[in-house]
PDB file of N, CA and C in Angstrom:
ATOM      1  N   ALA A   1      12.059 -21.253 -22.268  1.00  0.00           N
ATOM      2  CA  ALA A   1      10.536 -21.389 -21.629  1.00  0.00           C
ATOM      3  C   ALA A   1       9.858 -21.487 -22.882  1.00  0.00           C
ATOM      4  N   THR A   2       8.742 -21.734 -22.344  1.00  0.00           N
ATOM      5  CA  THR A   2       7.644 -22.418 -22.997  1.00  0.00           C
ATOM      6  C   THR A   2       6.819 -21.059 -23.563  1.00  0.00           C
ATOM      7  N   PRO A   3       6.162 -21.052 -24.758  1.00  0.00           N
ATOM      8  CA  PRO A   3       5.409 -19.486 -25.032  1.00  0.00           C
ATOM      9  C   PRO A   3       4.706 -19.339 -23.940  1.00  0.00           C
ATOM     10  N   GLN A   4       3.675 -20.281 -23.400  1.00  0.00           N
ATOM     11  CA  GLN A   4       2.864 -20.006 -22.273  1.00  0.00           C
ATOM     12  C   GLN A   4       3.401 -19.124 -21.524  1.00  0.00           C
ATOM     13  N   ALA A   5       4.574 -19.757 -20.891  1.00  0.00           N
ATOM     14  CA  ALA A   5       5.334 -18.890 -19.883  1.00  0.00           C
ATOM     15  C   ALA A   5       5.707 -17.461 -20.376  1.00  0.00           C
ATOM     16  N   MET A   6       6.351 -17.526 -21.398  1.00  0.00           N
ATOM     17  CA  MET A   6       6.561 -15.978 -21.752  1.00  0.00           C
ATOM     18  C   MET A   6       5.318 -15.197 -21.819  1.00  0.00           C
ATOM     19  N   GLN A   7       4.379 -15.401 -22.311  1.00  0.00           N
ATOM     20  CA  GLN A   7       2.799 -14.777 -22.250  1.00  0.00           C
ATOM     21  C   GLN A   7       2.787 -14.408 -21.081  1.00  0.00           C
ATOM     22  N   GLY A   8       2.954 -15.246 -20.031  1.00  0.00           N
ATOM     23  CA  GLY A   8       2.336 -14.958 -18.672  1.00  0.00           C
ATOM     24  C   GLY A   8       3.367 -13.957 -18.153  1.00  0.00           C
ATOM     25  N   LEU A   9       4.778 -13.878 -18.723  1.00  0.00           N
ATOM     26  CA  LEU A   9       5.852 -12.990 -18.083  1.00  0.00           C
ATOM     27  C   LEU A   9       5.474 -11.607 -18.581  1.00  0.00           C
ATOM     28  N   ARG A  10       5.398 -11.518 -20.052  1.00  0.00           N
ATOM     29  CA  ARG A  10       4.774 -10.274 -20.689  1.00  0.00           C
ATOM     30  C   ARG A  10       3.727  -9.279 -19.928  1.00  0.00           C
ATOM     31  N   GLY A  11       2.616 -10.407 -19.393  1.00  0.00           N
ATOM     32  CA  GLY A  11       1.475 -10.133 -18.579  1.00  0.00           C
ATOM     33  C   GLY A  11       1.850  -9.257 -17.520  1.00  0.00           C
ATOM     34  N   ARG A  12       2.863 -10.157 -16.892  1.00  0.00           N
ATOM     35  CA  ARG A  12       3.026  -9.429 -15.857  1.00  0.00           C
ATOM     36  C   ARG A  12       4.113  -8.011 -15.632  1.00  0.00           C
ATOM     37  N   GLU A  13       4.763  -7.794 -16.367  1.00  0.00           N
ATOM     38  CA  GLU A  13       5.493  -6.953 -16.853  1.00  0.00           C
ATOM     39  C   GLU A  13       5.027  -5.678 -17.130  1.00  0.00           C
ATOM     40  N   ALA A  14       3.693  -5.947 -18.381  1.00  0.00           N
ATOM     41  CA  ALA A  14       2.800  -5.047 -18.937  1.00  0.00           C
ATOM     42  C   ALA A  14       1.786  -4.360 -17.815  1.00  0.00           C
ATOM     43  N   MET A  15       1.845  -4.976 -16.450  1.00  0.00           N
ATOM     44  CA  MET A  15       0.834  -4.266 -15.700  1.00  0.00           C
ATOM     45  C   MET A  15       1.289  -2.978 -15.225  1.00  0.00           C
ATOM     46  N   ASP A  16       0.393  -2.094 -14.887  1.00  0.00           N
ATOM     47  CA  ASP A  16       0.910  -0.727 -14.599  1.00  0.00           C
ATOM     48  C   ASP A  16       0.201  -0.560 -13.441  1.00  0.00           C
ATOM     49  N   ILE A  17       1.435  -0.342 -12.519  1.00  0.00           N
ATOM     50  CA  ILE A  17       1.501   0.263 -10.901  1.00  0.00           C
ATOM     51  C   ILE A  17       1.934   1.214 -10.663  1.00  0.00           C
ATOM     52  N   ASN A  18       1.912   2.260 -12.169  1.00  0.00           N
ATOM     53  CA  ASN A  18       2.412   3.629 -11.536  1.00  0.00           C
ATOM     54  C   ASN A  18       1.025   4.520 -11.705  1.00  0.00           C
ATOM     55  N   THR A  19      -0.314   4.413 -12.083  1.00  0.00           N
ATOM     56  CA  THR A  19      -1.530   4.822 -11.778  1.00  0.00           C
ATOM     57  C   THR A  19      -2.513   3.876 -11.137  1.00  0.00           C
ATOM     58  N   ILE A  20      -3.497   4.276  -9.921  1.00  0.00           N
ATOM     59  CA  ILE A  20      -4.286   3.415  -9.791  1.00  0.00           C
ATOM     60  C   ILE A  20      -5.432   3.059 -10.713  1.00  0.00           C
ATOM     61  N   PRO A  21      -5.799   1.782 -10.626  1.00  0.00           N
ATOM     62  CA  PRO A  21      -6.298   0.657 -11.392  1.00  0.00           C
ATOM     63  C   PRO A  21      -7.902   0.979 -11.387  1.00  0.00           C
ATOM     64  N   GLU A  22      -8.240   0.480 -12.357  1.00  0.00           N
ATOM     65  CA  GLU A  22      -9.892   0.805 -12.395  1.00  0.00           C
ATOM     66  C   GLU A  22     -10.296   0.163 -11.660  1.00  0.00           C
ATOM     67  N   LYS A  23     -11.755   0.622 -10.993  1.00  0.00           N
ATOM     68  CA  LYS A  23     -12.391   0.309 -10.217  1.00  0.00           C
ATOM     69  C   LYS A  23     -12.570  -1.304  -9.770  1.00  0.00           C
ATOM     70  N   GLY A  24     -13.142  -1.880 -10.769  1.00  0.00           N
ATOM     71  CA  GLY A  24     -13.418  -3.406 -10.983  1.00  0.00           C
ATOM     72  C   GLY A  24     -11.738  -3.793 -10.058  1.00  0.00           C
ATOM     73  N   MET A  25     -10.600  -3.483 -10.406  1.00  0.00           N
ATOM     74  CA  MET A  25      -9.772  -4.159  -9.532  1.00  0.00           C
ATOM     75  C   MET A  25      -8.984  -3.920  -8.509  1.00  0.00           C
ATOM     76  N   ARG A  26      -9.749  -3.056  -7.852  1.00  0.00           N
ATOM     77  CA  ARG A  26      -9.719  -2.582  -6.497  1.00  0.00           C
ATOM     78  C   ARG A  26     -10.543  -3.312  -5.248  1.00  0.00           C
ATOM     79  N   LYS A  27      -9.970  -3.865  -4.638  1.00  0.00           N
ATOM     80  CA  LYS A  27     -10.147  -4.625  -3.325  1.00  0.00           C
ATOM     81  C   LYS A  27     -10.746  -3.628  -2.066  1.00  0.00           C
ATOM     82  N   LEU A  28      -9.987  -2.207  -2.192  1.00  0.00           N
ATOM     83  CA  LEU A  28     -10.154  -1.302  -1.170  1.00  0.00           C
ATOM     84  C   LEU A  28      -9.963  -0.466  -1.850  1.00  0.00           C
ATOM     85  N   ASP A  29     -10.277   0.805  -1.200  1.00  0.00           N
ATOM     86  CA  ASP A  29      -9.754   2.096  -1.814  1.00  0.00           C
ATOM     87  C   ASP A  29     -10.667   2.877  -0.540  1.00  0.00           C
ATOM     88  N   ILE A  30      -9.376   3.558   0.060  1.00  0.00           N
ATOM     89  CA  ILE A  30      -9.863   4.154   0.893  1.00  0.00           C
ATOM     90  C   ILE A  30      -8.755   5.442   1.148  1.00  0.00           C
ATOM     91  N   GLU A  31      -9.298   6.614   1.920  1.00  0.00           N
ATOM     92  CA  GLU A  31      -8.282   8.002   2.093  1.00  0.00           C
ATOM     93  C   GLU A  31      -7.925   7.633   3.749  1.00  0.00           C
ATOM     94  N   LEU A  32      -6.688   7.652   4.254  1.00  0.00           N
ATOM     95  CA  LEU A  32      -6.223   7.458   5.519  1.00  0.00           C
ATOM     96  C   LEU A  32      -4.818   8.208   5.731  1.00  0.00           C
ATOM     97  N   ASN A  33      -4.677   7.776   6.885  1.00  0.00           N
ATOM     98  CA  ASN A  33      -3.218   8.786   7.224  1.00  0.00           C
ATOM     99  C   ASN A  33      -1.964   7.821   7.644  1.00  0.00           C
ATOM    100  N   ILE A  34      -0.821   8.421   6.548  1.00  0.00           N
ATOM    101  CA  ILE A  34       0.646   7.624   6.700  1.00  0.00           C
ATOM    102  C   ILE A  34       1.431   8.427   7.196  1.00  0.00           C
ATOM    103  N   LEU A  35       2.404   7.690   8.080  1.00  0.00           N
ATOM    104  CA  LEU A  35       3.835   8.453   8.706  1.00  0.00           C
ATOM    105  C   LEU A  35       4.511   8.872   7.435  1.00  0.00           C
ATOM    106  N   VAL A  36       4.871   9.941   7.404  1.00  0.00           N
ATOM    107  CA  VAL A  36       6.090  10.060   6.284  1.00  0.00           C
ATOM    108  C   VAL A  36       6.713  11.489   6.761  1.00  0.00           C
ATOM    109  N   ALA A  37       8.180  10.849   6.879  1.00  0.00           N
ATOM    110  CA  ALA A  37       8.958  12.037   7.714  1.00  0.00           C
ATOM    111  C   ALA A  37       8.627  12.145   8.838  1.00  0.00           C
ATOM    112  N   GLY A  38       7.947  11.642   9.786  1.00  0.00           N
ATOM    113  CA  GLY A  38       7.757  11.814  11.133  1.00  0.00           C
ATOM    114  C   GLY A  38       6.440  12.649  11.557  1.00  0.00           C
ATOM    115  N   LYS A  39       5.732  12.709  10.124  1.00  0.00           N
ATOM    116  CA  LYS A  39       4.215  13.511  10.233  1.00  0.00           C
ATOM    117  C   LYS A  39       3.497  12.780   9.549  1.00  0.00           C
ATOM    118  N   TRP A  40       1.882  12.714  10.092  1.00  0.00           N
ATOM    119  CA  TRP A  40       0.843  12.194   9.583  1.00  0.00           C
ATOM    120  C   TRP A  40       0.270  12.827   8.107  1.00  0.00           C
ATOM    121  N   ARG A  41       0.521  12.206   7.258  1.00  0.00           N
ATOM    122  CA  ARG A  41       0.031  12.458   5.863  1.00  0.00           C
ATOM    123  C   ARG A  41      -1.198  12.217   5.385  1.00  0.00           C
ATOM    124  N   ALA A  42      -2.420  13.065   4.849  1.00  0.00           N
ATOM    125  CA  ALA A  42      -3.356  12.091   4.026  1.00  0.00           C
ATOM    126  C   ALA A  42      -2.918  11.357   2.808  1.00  0.00           C
ATOM    127  N   ARG A  43      -3.392  10.387   2.833  1.00  0.00           N
ATOM    128  CA  ARG A  43      -3.128   9.422   1.572  1.00  0.00           C
ATOM    129  C   ARG A  43      -4.316   8.613   0.955  1.00  0.00           C
ATOM    130  N   ARG A  44      -4.439   8.350  -0.006  1.00  0.00           N
ATOM    131  CA  ARG A  44      -5.477   7.092  -0.476  1.00  0.00           C
ATOM    132  C   ARG A  44      -4.467   5.911  -0.429  1.00  0.00           C
ATOM    133  N   LEU A  45      -4.905   4.661   0.146  1.00  0.00           N
ATOM    134  CA  LEU A  45      -4.582   3.313  -0.210  1.00  0.00           C
ATOM    135  C   LEU A  45      -5.769   2.578  -0.777  1.00  0.00           C
ATOM    136  N   VAL A  46      -5.225   2.098  -1.744  1.00  0.00           N
ATOM    137  CA  VAL A  46      -5.926   1.063  -2.818  1.00  0.00           C
ATOM    138  C   VAL A  46      -5.300  -0.270  -2.746  1.00  0.00           C
ATOM    139  N   VAL A  47      -6.097  -1.172  -2.476  1.00  0.00           N
ATOM    140  CA  VAL A  47      -5.317  -2.747  -2.211  1.00  0.00           C
ATOM    141  C   VAL A  47      -5.982  -3.558  -3.620  1.00  0.00           C
ATOM    142  N   THR A  48      -5.127  -3.966  -4.423  1.00  0.00           N
ATOM    143  CA  THR A  48      -5.678  -5.197  -5.653  1.00  0.00           C
ATOM    144  C   THR A  48      -4.936  -6.547  -4.942  1.00  0.00           C
ATOM    145  N   LYS A  49      -5.240  -7.197  -6.072  1.00  0.00           N
ATOM    146  CA  LYS A  49      -4.993  -8.700  -5.644  1.00  0.00           C
ATOM    147  C   LYS A  49      -3.286  -9.097  -5.686  1.00  0.00           C
ATOM    148  N   GLU A  50      -2.557  -8.096  -5.985  1.00  0.00           N
ATOM    149  CA  GLU A  50      -1.095  -7.902  -5.940  1.00  0.00           C
ATOM    150  C   GLU A  50      -0.276  -7.071  -5.133  1.00  0.00           C
ATOM    151  N   HIS A  51      -1.061  -5.917  -4.931  1.00  0.00           N
ATOM    152  CA  HIS A  51      -0.799  -4.415  -4.271  1.00  0.00           C
ATOM    153  C   HIS A  51      -1.485  -3.982  -3.421  1.00  0.00           C
ATOM    154  N   VAL A  52      -0.823  -3.182  -2.693  1.00  0.00           N
ATOM    155  CA  VAL A  52      -1.090  -2.195  -1.567  1.00  0.00           C
ATOM    156  C   VAL A  52      -0.416  -1.176  -2.438  1.00  0.00           C
ATOM    157  N   LEU A  53      -1.455   0.088  -2.881  1.00  0.00           N
ATOM    158  CA  LEU A  53      -0.754   1.003  -3.475  1.00  0.00           C
ATOM    159  C   LEU A  53      -1.006   2.805  -2.878  1.00  0.00           C
ATOM    160  N   PHE A  54      -0.154   3.556  -2.807  1.00  0.00           N
ATOM    161  CA  PHE A  54       0.008   4.330  -2.232  1.00  0.00           C
ATOM    162  C   PHE A  54      -0.497   5.856  -3.319  1.00  0.00           C
ATOM    163  N   SER A  55      -1.298   6.816  -2.778  1.00  0.00           N
ATOM    164  CA  SER A  55      -1.112   8.038  -3.933  1.00  0.00           C
ATOM    165  C   SER A  55      -1.597   9.117  -3.109  1.00  0.00           C
ATOM    166  N   LEU A  56      -1.686  10.162  -3.453  1.00  0.00           N
ATOM    167  CA  LEU A  56      -2.325  11.266  -2.780  1.00  0.00           C
ATOM    168  C   LEU A  56      -3.893  11.264  -2.960  1.00  0.00           C
ATOM    169  N   PRO A  57      -4.635  11.824  -1.927  1.00  0.00           N
ATOM    170  CA  PRO A  57      -6.142  11.485  -1.954  1.00  0.00           C
ATOM    171  C   PRO A  57      -6.374  12.222  -3.292  1.00  0.00           C
ATOM    172  N   SER A  58      -6.485  13.291  -3.734  1.00  0.00           N
ATOM    173  CA  SER A  58      -7.004  13.599  -5.432  1.00  0.00           C
ATOM    174  C   SER A  58      -6.228  13.313  -6.662  1.00  0.00           C
ATOM    175  N   GLU A  59      -5.239  12.154  -6.723  1.00  0.00           N
ATOM    176  CA  GLU A  59      -4.710  11.892  -7.637  1.00  0.00           C
ATOM    177  C   GLU A  59      -4.595  10.286  -7.862  1.00  0.00           C
ATOM    178  N   GLU A  60      -4.468  10.225  -9.363  1.00  0.00           N
ATOM    179  CA  GLU A  60      -4.601   8.588 -10.034  1.00  0.00           C
ATOM    180  C   GLU A  60      -3.175   8.348  -9.725  1.00  0.00           C
ATOM    181  N   ALA A  61      -1.953   8.645  -9.424  1.00  0.00           N
ATOM    182  CA  ALA A  61      -0.570   8.471  -9.887  1.00  0.00           C
ATOM    183  C   ALA A  61      -0.052   7.971  -8.596  1.00  0.00           C
ATOM    184  N   VAL A  62       0.576   6.598  -8.447  1.00  0.00           N
ATOM    185  CA  VAL A  62       0.751   5.935  -7.537  1.00  0.00           C
ATOM    186  C   VAL A  62       2.197   6.613  -6.779  1.00  0.00           C
ATOM    187  N   ARG A  63       2.291   6.995  -5.746  1.00  0.00           N
ATOM    188  CA  ARG A  63       3.459   7.552  -5.195  1.00  0.00           C
ATOM    189  C   ARG A  63       4.242   6.375  -4.575  1.00  0.00           C
ATOM    190  N   ASP A  64       3.430   5.064  -4.316  1.00  0.00           N
ATOM    191  CA  ASP A  64       4.466   4.024  -3.354  1.00  0.00           C
ATOM    192  C   ASP A  64       3.619   2.834  -3.833  1.00  0.00           C
ATOM    193  N   ASN A  65       4.336   1.875  -3.624  1.00  0.00           N
ATOM    194  CA  ASN A  65       3.387   0.596  -3.291  1.00  0.00           C
ATOM    195  C   ASN A  65       4.336  -0.707  -3.125  1.00  0.00           C
ATOM    196  N   ILE A  66       3.233  -1.703  -2.028  1.00  0.00           N
ATOM    197  CA  ILE A  66       3.724  -2.824  -1.652  1.00  0.00           C
ATOM    198  C   ILE A  66       3.220  -3.813  -2.347  1.00  0.00           C
ATOM    199  N   PRO A  67       4.248  -4.929  -2.666  1.00  0.00           N
ATOM    200  CA  PRO A  67       3.664  -6.271  -3.322  1.00  0.00           C
ATOM    201  C   PRO A  67       2.988  -6.744  -2.220  1.00  0.00           C
ATOM    202  N   LEU A  68       1.896  -7.094  -2.408  1.00  0.00           N
ATOM    203  CA  LEU A  68       1.434  -8.081  -1.160  1.00  0.00           C
ATOM    204  C   LEU A  68       2.451  -9.472  -0.685  1.00  0.00           C
ATOM    205  N   VAL A  69       3.407  -9.937  -1.674  1.00  0.00           N
ATOM    206  CA  VAL A  69       4.009 -11.086  -1.498  1.00  0.00           C
ATOM    207  C   VAL A  69       5.215 -10.682  -0.253  1.00  0.00           C
ATOM    208  N   ASP A  70       5.513  -8.899  -0.251  1.00  0.00           N
ATOM    209  CA  ASP A  70       6.559  -8.756   0.495  1.00  0.00           C
ATOM    210  C   ASP A  70       5.748  -8.803   1.869  1.00  0.00           C
ATOM    211  N   ILE A  71       4.569  -8.511   2.184  1.00  0.00           N
ATOM    212  CA  ILE A  71       4.335  -8.103   3.333  1.00  0.00           C
ATOM    213  C   ILE A  71       4.628  -9.325   4.305  1.00  0.00           C
ATOM    214  N   THR A  72       5.116  -9.017   5.965  1.00  0.00           N
ATOM    215  CA  THR A  72       5.476 -10.199   6.397  1.00  0.00           C
ATOM    216  C   THR A  72       4.732  -9.802   7.678  1.00  0.00           C
ATOM    217  N   ASP A  73       4.383  -8.869   7.874  1.00  0.00           N
ATOM    218  CA  ASP A  73       3.235  -8.861   9.271  1.00  0.00           C
ATOM    219  C   ASP A  73       2.444  -7.624   9.236  1.00  0.00           C
ATOM    220  N   ILE A  74       1.289  -7.771   9.648  1.00  0.00           N
ATOM    221  CA  ILE A  74       0.593  -6.422  10.102  1.00  0.00           C
ATOM    222  C   ILE A  74       0.088  -6.593  11.489  1.00  0.00           C
ATOM    223  N   THR A  75       0.725  -5.147  12.304  1.00  0.00           N
ATOM    224  CA  THR A  75      -0.108  -5.430  13.714  1.00  0.00           C
ATOM    225  C   THR A  75      -0.739  -3.732  14.088  1.00  0.00           C
ATOM    226  N   VAL A  76      -1.553  -4.017  14.696  1.00  0.00           N
ATOM    227  CA  VAL A  76      -2.212  -2.803  15.514  1.00  0.00           C
ATOM    228  C   VAL A  76      -1.259  -2.732  16.393  1.00  0.00           C
ATOM    229  N   LYS A  77      -0.950  -0.773  16.461  1.00  0.00           N
ATOM    230  CA  LYS A  77      -0.517  -0.486  17.390  1.00  0.00           C
ATOM    231  C   LYS A  77      -1.243   0.443  18.252  1.00  0.00           C
ATOM    232  N   HIS A  78      -1.175   1.276  19.531  1.00  0.00           N
ATOM    233  CA  HIS A  78      -1.703   2.084  19.652  1.00  0.00           C
ATOM    234  C   HIS A  78      -1.104   3.346  20.468  1.00  0.00           C
ATOM    235  N   GLU A  79      -1.253   4.498  19.706  1.00  0.00           N
ATOM    236  CA  GLU A  79      -0.192   5.840  19.798  1.00  0.00           C
ATOM    237  C   GLU A  79      -0.695   6.301  20.608  1.00  0.00           C
ATOM    238  N   LYS A  80      -0.179   6.540  21.955  1.00  0.00           N
ATOM    239  CA  LYS A  80      -0.664   7.514  22.672  1.00  0.00           C
ATOM    240  C   LYS A  80      -0.746   9.247  22.426  1.00  0.00           C
ATOM    241  N   ASP A  81      -0.224   9.442  21.178  1.00  0.00           N
ATOM    242  CA  ASP A  81       0.126  10.873  20.922  1.00  0.00           C
ATOM    243  C   ASP A  81      -0.891  11.291  19.648  1.00  0.00           C
ATOM    244  N   GLU A  82      -1.422  10.158  18.978  1.00  0.00           N
ATOM    245  CA  GLU A  82      -2.509  10.523  18.104  1.00  0.00           C
ATOM    246  C   GLU A  82      -3.836  10.760  18.587  1.00  0.00           C
ATOM    247  N   PRO A  83      -4.874  11.449  18.020  1.00  0.00           N
ATOM    248  CA  PRO A  83      -6.115  11.362  17.774  1.00  0.00           C
ATOM    249  C   PRO A  83      -6.906  10.014  18.194  1.00  0.00           C
ATOM    250  N   SER A  84      -6.683   9.447  16.747  1.00  0.00           N
ATOM    251  CA  SER A  84      -7.621   8.356  17.220  1.00  0.00           C
ATOM    252  C   SER A  84      -6.825   6.587  17.874  1.00  0.00           C
ATOM    253  N   GLY A  85      -5.490   7.251  18.045  1.00  0.00           N
ATOM    254  CA  GLY A  85      -5.058   6.438  19.170  1.00  0.00           C
ATOM    255  C   GLY A  85      -4.378   5.211  18.411  1.00  0.00           C
ATOM    256  N   GLU A  86      -4.816   4.296  17.232  1.00  0.00           N
ATOM    257  CA  GLU A  86      -4.126   3.205  16.803  1.00  0.00           C
ATOM    258  C   GLU A  86      -3.818   3.551  15.472  1.00  0.00           C
ATOM    259  N   CYS A  87      -2.693   2.805  14.938  1.00  0.00           N
ATOM    260  CA  CYS A  87      -2.683   2.535  13.870  1.00  0.00           C
ATOM    261  C   CYS A  87      -2.040   0.917  13.410  1.00  0.00           C
ATOM    262  N   PHE A  88      -1.856   1.234  11.942  1.00  0.00           N
ATOM    263  CA  PHE A  88      -1.525  -0.245  11.601  1.00  0.00           C
ATOM    264  C   PHE A  88       0.305  -0.066  11.212  1.00  0.00           C
ATOM    265  N   GLN A  89       0.875  -1.496  11.220  1.00  0.00           N
ATOM    266  CA  GLN A  89       1.915  -1.198  10.699  1.00  0.00           C
ATOM    267  C   GLN A  89       2.377  -2.564  10.069  1.00  0.00           C
ATOM    268  N   ILE A  90       2.712  -1.956   8.607  1.00  0.00           N
ATOM    269  CA  ILE A  90       3.061  -3.025   7.688  1.00  0.00           C
ATOM    270  C   ILE A  90       4.317  -3.488   7.553  1.00  0.00           C
ATOM    271  N   GLN A  91       4.965  -4.611   7.917  1.00  0.00           N
ATOM    272  CA  GLN A  91       6.459  -4.904   8.022  1.00  0.00           C
ATOM    273  C   GLN A  91       6.480  -5.413   6.479  1.00  0.00           C
ATOM    274  N   THR A  92       7.599  -5.080   6.005  1.00  0.00           N
ATOM    275  CA  THR A  92       7.882  -5.824   4.222  1.00  0.00           C
ATOM    276  C   THR A  92       9.087  -6.722   4.627  1.00  0.00           C
ATOM    277  N   LYS A  93       9.304  -7.483   3.993  1.00  0.00           N
ATOM    278  CA  LYS A  93      10.529  -8.404   4.108  1.00  0.00           C
ATOM    279  C   LYS A  93      11.632  -7.458   3.439  1.00  0.00           C
ATOM    280  N   ILE A  94      12.894  -7.918   4.048  1.00  0.00           N
ATOM    281  CA  ILE A  94      14.257  -6.909   3.705  1.00  0.00           C
ATOM    282  C   ILE A  94      14.884  -7.253   2.374  1.00  0.00           C
ATOM    283  N   GLU A  95      14.207  -8.659   1.705  1.00  0.00           N
ATOM    284  CA  GLU A  95      15.021  -9.002   0.271  1.00  0.00           C
ATOM    285  C   GLU A  95      13.887  -8.294  -0.852  1.00  0.00           C
ATOM    286  N   GLY A  96      12.921  -7.643  -0.209  1.00  0.00           N
ATOM    287  CA  GLY A  96      11.757  -7.434  -1.132  1.00  0.00           C
ATOM    288  C   GLY A  96      11.816  -5.691  -1.660  1.00  0.00           C
ATOM    289  N   ILE A  97      10.875  -5.172  -2.510  1.00  0.00           N
ATOM    290  CA  ILE A  97      11.440  -4.168  -3.027  1.00  0.00           C
ATOM    291  C   ILE A  97      11.299  -2.655  -2.220  1.00  0.00           C
ATOM    292  N   ASN A  98      10.689  -3.203  -1.044  1.00  0.00           N
ATOM    293  CA  ASN A  98      10.729  -1.572  -0.122  1.00  0.00           C
ATOM    294  C   ASN A  98      12.128  -1.908   1.150  1.00  0.00           C
ATOM    295  N   SER A  99      12.582  -3.245   0.993  1.00  0.00           N
ATOM    296  CA  SER A  99      13.894  -3.120   1.709  1.00  0.00           C
ATOM    297  C   SER A  99      13.349  -3.206   3.385  1.00  0.00           C
ATOM    298  N   GLY A 100      12.565  -4.015   3.796  1.00  0.00           N
ATOM    299  CA  GLY A 100      12.153  -4.235   4.950  1.00  0.00           C
ATOM    300  C   GLY A 100      11.339  -2.881   5.892  1.00  0.00           C
ATOM    301  N   ARG A 101      11.308  -2.031   4.773  1.00  0.00           N
ATOM    302  CA  ARG A 101      10.650  -0.774   5.608  1.00  0.00           C
ATOM    303  C   ARG A 101       9.256  -1.636   6.185  1.00  0.00           C
ATOM    304  N   THR A 102       9.128  -0.602   7.287  1.00  0.00           N
ATOM    305  CA  THR A 102       7.862  -0.596   8.242  1.00  0.00           C
ATOM    306  C   THR A 102       6.833   0.679   7.609  1.00  0.00           C
ATOM    307  N   TYR A 103       5.608   0.432   7.457  1.00  0.00           N
ATOM    308  CA  TYR A 103       4.813   1.665   6.981  1.00  0.00           C
ATOM    309  C   TYR A 103       3.772   1.766   8.256  1.00  0.00           C
ATOM    310  N   HIS A 104       3.467   2.859   8.454  1.00  0.00           N
ATOM    311  CA  HIS A 104       2.567   3.181   9.954  1.00  0.00           C
ATOM    312  C   HIS A 104       1.378   3.917   8.918  1.00  0.00           C
ATOM    313  N   VAL A 105       0.431   3.231   9.189  1.00  0.00           N
ATOM    314  CA  VAL A 105      -1.265   3.416   8.667  1.00  0.00           C
ATOM    315  C   VAL A 105      -2.197   3.826   9.899  1.00  0.00           C
ATOM    316  N   GLN A 106      -2.831   4.849   9.458  1.00  0.00           N
ATOM    317  CA  GLN A 106      -3.495   5.216  10.582  1.00  0.00           C
ATOM    318  C   GLN A 106      -5.005   5.989   9.770  1.00  0.00           C
ATOM    319  N   ALA A 107      -6.253   5.220  10.155  1.00  0.00           N
ATOM    320  CA  ALA A 107      -7.606   5.530   9.634  1.00  0.00           C
ATOM    321  C   ALA A 107      -8.381   5.006  10.774  1.00  0.00           C
ATOM    322  N   GLY A 108      -9.870   6.199  10.357  1.00  0.00           N
ATOM    323  CA  GLY A 108     -11.050   5.890  11.320  1.00  0.00           C
ATOM    324  C   GLY A 108     -11.368   4.711  11.416  1.00  0.00           C
ATOM    325  N   SER A 109     -12.045   4.633  12.850  1.00  0.00           N
ATOM    326  CA  SER A 109     -12.210   3.146  13.150  1.00  0.00           C
ATOM    327  C   SER A 109     -13.877   2.984  12.449  1.00  0.00           C
ATOM    328  N   ASP A 110     -14.244   3.441  11.317  1.00  0.00           N
ATOM    329  CA  ASP A 110     -15.317   3.255  10.426  1.00  0.00           C
ATOM    330  C   ASP A 110     -14.757   3.186   8.951  1.00  0.00           C
ATOM    331  N   GLU A 111     -13.661   3.057   9.101  1.00  0.00           N
ATOM    332  CA  GLU A 111     -12.811   2.852   7.666  1.00  0.00           C
ATOM    333  C   GLU A 111     -12.322   1.423   7.616  1.00  0.00           C
ATOM    334  N   LEU A 112     -11.902   0.805   8.610  1.00  0.00           N
ATOM    335  CA  LEU A 112     -11.133  -0.426   8.106  1.00  0.00           C
ATOM    336  C   LEU A 112     -11.470  -1.440   9.144  1.00  0.00           C
TER     337      LEU A 112
END
């Protein structure tokens, strides 16, 4: 590999996705609900150029992440048992780091 390619690889490896990035790197930063173990839980969702990151609302520590390249589909579903009625489903690819997991995300109508 060329020195330039090695430098690019090192830069990606050094990218910290364990903490929420600085404000200038965030494309979206909102609080919403995600479905965890069958219950809606408050979470912070941050979108960067390369990831969707999840943390607790008052924390900077990333609890879960989805590389954007692993997202295969995003759909809007109507949930009759939920107050807001709509949730987004984020589908990930089977061979990705989330192994085909479907994320259920619910936000207020003004937030997205």
